[in-house]
Amino acid sequence: MHGAATPMMAQYLALKAEAGDCLLFYRMGDFFELFFDDAKAAAQILDIALTSRGEHHGVPIPMCGVPAHSAEGYLARLIKAGCRVAIADQTETPEQAKKRGGSKALVARDIVRFVTAGTLTEEALLEPRRANVLAAVCELRGAIGIAASDISTGRMELEECAPERLGAALARLGASETVVPEGLESAPADAIARPARDFSSDAGEARLKKLHEVATLDGFGSFTRPMLAAAGGLIAYLDHVGRGSLPLLLPPLARTGEAHLAMDEATRASLEILVSSQGTRRGSLVEAVDRCVTGAGARQLAEDLSAPLTDSAAIEQRLALVQWLHDDPLLRADLRAVMRALPDLGRALGRVVAGRGSPRDLGQLRDGLGEARRIHDHLAARTDRPVLLDALLPSLTGHGALTDLYSRALVPSPPTERGQGGFIAEGYDAALDELRRISGDARRAIAALEASYRADTGIAALKIRHNGVLGYFVEVPAKHADALMAPDSGFTHRQTMAGAVRFNALALHEEASRIAQAGGHALAAEEAHFEDLTALAIKARHAIAATATGLARLDVAAGQAERAAEGGWCRPEIDAGRVLEIAGGRHPVVEAALAARGERFVANDCRLGAEDRLWLIGGPNMGGKSTFLRQNALIVLLAQAGGFVPAERAVVGLVDRLFSRVGASDNLARGRSTFMVEMVETAAILAQASERSFVILDEVGRGTSTYDGLALAWAVVEAVHGANRCRCLFATHYHELARLAESCEALSLHHVRAREWQGDLVLLHELAEGPADRSYGLAVAKLAGVPTPVVARARAVLDRLEKGRAETGGLAAGLGDLPLFAAATEHKEEVVDHLRERLAALDVDALAPREALELLYALKQEAGKLP
């Protein structure tokens, strides 16, 4: 591989230019090799040896390789690390190359596919319980079009949204990969830019019509121009990565924003719906709720929780099915036991349609469709079926002819590789059976030959062996070789080994030829059958996909019923009014974490209505305010997703948008401070929340100075109460906000209870009516392990400050005189503790060492004034 002119190097560089920014897997014999920078990057990610091969412009070429038979595992690690890979395979055999261009001809290679995070279908590369979504985003005449597909199952959805809602839509989809037209300003940071001409609405419409063999798309739904443009971009990208062969794509569904509970990115992150704040499934809502027994069910549940419904009839249908299975534990247990053994039908179909199917995938289709039929017959025999079940049952049947054929054609456990044959059952094809019989007879004849050769030569150690290079041969120990070397022995010498000599014989050669010929014909026959069986599955793809969807929906309902029975959850009542009445509500994730430690979760009630729609909640940090806020948001989300909820009773008035501003999720990576993020999120709530929305706000204003923070919190509460008029839970550490109850008629005061017992703080995690009676900052400090002398000194400072409070009139002095707050009546000020307020408002994590030192000097100076 010296210099730049070697044909192989030229071929490699041409393919690499085509691969662009993807790593190039270049097939050489039994290995995929990587060269130059690709090799350096891959060796580091995969932790494999980096070697070199030849030179290019006088410099050694870095190189590493992975075995082709185990390439999937390496591909999975590269994709996880954020790489995209182009697979350059041999498109002819070395024999064909020699025939074409003589003995020195280079085997032709071409990129056969691109492997990217959003276009995986292989079982080994996908997580069974998580959808793998590819999204395409474009902008057309001021509207954003989004096309999303999980190509492992073929599901495809198109939607349109306003530019400011793009972030929320992408957060809901959780795409592994997003493609956009070049130059799109609102593109996500890690999006892949593609030619803008791919995103044409006319071309998108034409491609969808051709793909689904229809003259009009009206039968699938009503699609806007931005939706069709995004669909065009998505299909063009799939065409590009598949090098002209498209994966399974089912008819597109139009998603409308109004049909689902809207949540923005901040809300999804704050409520930890599919991933926890640590970025894993562990500690998320879906992990606490998921009792599905199939991967497809778990993926459907994640979809349900990501996009809860706003149509009460659809929610009630889901709830009725969960209730039916909840009330019949024996039926539920039987159903779950059968479903636990189901293969992943949707993904097996995806591989078959994408041309990456194996005999095992066809076996999975046979088994899955057969089980679906049995589930159908078992459930159809019941008389008290809910509406949703009646709607699902037809999709579980109708595959009798296909499953019968597959049952006759395939062996009980087909292999994952089809190259070796052996997957077509005996009795299906008489000609194939005959070829196998010939091959079997020849093998038996070879065994008989071995016995006769031993008898004729008198060499008991004589064996007939086989390998890939020589085929069949006779092998004897070296000491017996002379007898077979004789010209009239009937044996011809093939190879001398250390300690053994190998020979051929005419009779053996004839039998070996029969085996090879019959075997080759048998393999060709099996391959032809495989193509025919695959074609039948492709023809029935829509019906098979519908069965997979029906089974997933059943699994979700059975899993929801199981979770409800296990945790004592109740069926929520869905109401048209602006109410939220929850008795004995619990936080599913926190409750599970406490149960694991043997501790009990303290349940709390929440009663919001038109006359009492804003609860202001005070009390100490760590007292359970954030948990209470989140649990009520999660109960709304679970109810509208069509599942039971962790409460004794729940009445949920339908919510159109859910907002959560809980916990300071630092967005410092994007150059925004905690306080800036908090204000941006709060601004979004004030701008977008309607009367039907539900908002939870925690500690608004804590990221700035005490006065600024209090003023902002005060103004936000007034705006949510007076302008948005939505249901809201607002947690705060500003006692002064309690005065808002005098001017806001639909606002009520509540607090999380705590008691000091013999100098120690006891957090009761109970919610009570009325304002917090006092602050527990010092007690929380003691609980957190602040040294005793510091706490004692702070208590002395506190006493001094409380004495001075009466003289200043306190922190909220004069608010009653402001025109904005004129409705607030004067009332006796509580004693204010300046130093404590100052400490409470501090964001200690954000303090620079110098600022901390200056603060200590100030505290010391303050302390010096004490008597």
mmCIF file of N, CA and C in Angstrom, residues 78 236 311 338 582 831 837:
data_model
loop_
_atom_site.group_PDB
_atom_site.id
_atom_site.type_symbol
_atom_site.label_atom_id
_atom_site.label_comp_id
_atom_site.label_asym_id
_atom_site.label_seq_id
_atom_site.Cartn_x
_atom_site.Cartn_y
_atom_site.Cartn_z
ATOM 1 N N LEU A 78 -19.905 2.167 18.800
ATOM 2 C CA LEU A 78 -19.590 3.385 18.034
ATOM 3 C C LEU A 78 -20.804 4.310 17.947
ATOM 4 N N ALA A 236 -36.046 10.846 2.091
ATOM 5 C CA ALA A 236 -34.812 11.036 1.308
ATOM 6 C C ALA A 236 -33.586 10.611 2.121
ATOM 7 N N ASP A 311 -58.637 14.057 25.271
ATOM 8 C CA ASP A 311 -59.994 13.673 24.900
ATOM 9 C C ASP A 311 -60.537 12.718 25.970
ATOM 10 N N VAL A 338 -48.857 -15.439 29.002
ATOM 11 C CA VAL A 338 -48.791 -15.729 27.551
ATOM 12 C C VAL A 338 -47.973 -14.644 26.850
ATOM 13 N N ILE A 582 -57.582 15.435 44.957
ATOM 14 C CA ILE A 582 -56.835 14.195 45.167
ATOM 15 C C ILE A 582 -56.799 13.898 46.661
ATOM 16 N N VAL A 831 -42.192 39.643 63.359
ATOM 17 C CA VAL A 831 -40.812 40.076 63.535
ATOM 18 C C VAL A 831 -39.960 39.468 62.429
ATOM 19 N N GLU A 837 -32.902 35.947 56.885
ATOM 20 C CA GLU A 837 -33.421 36.141 55.533
ATOM 21 C C GLU A 837 -32.276 36.189 54.525
#
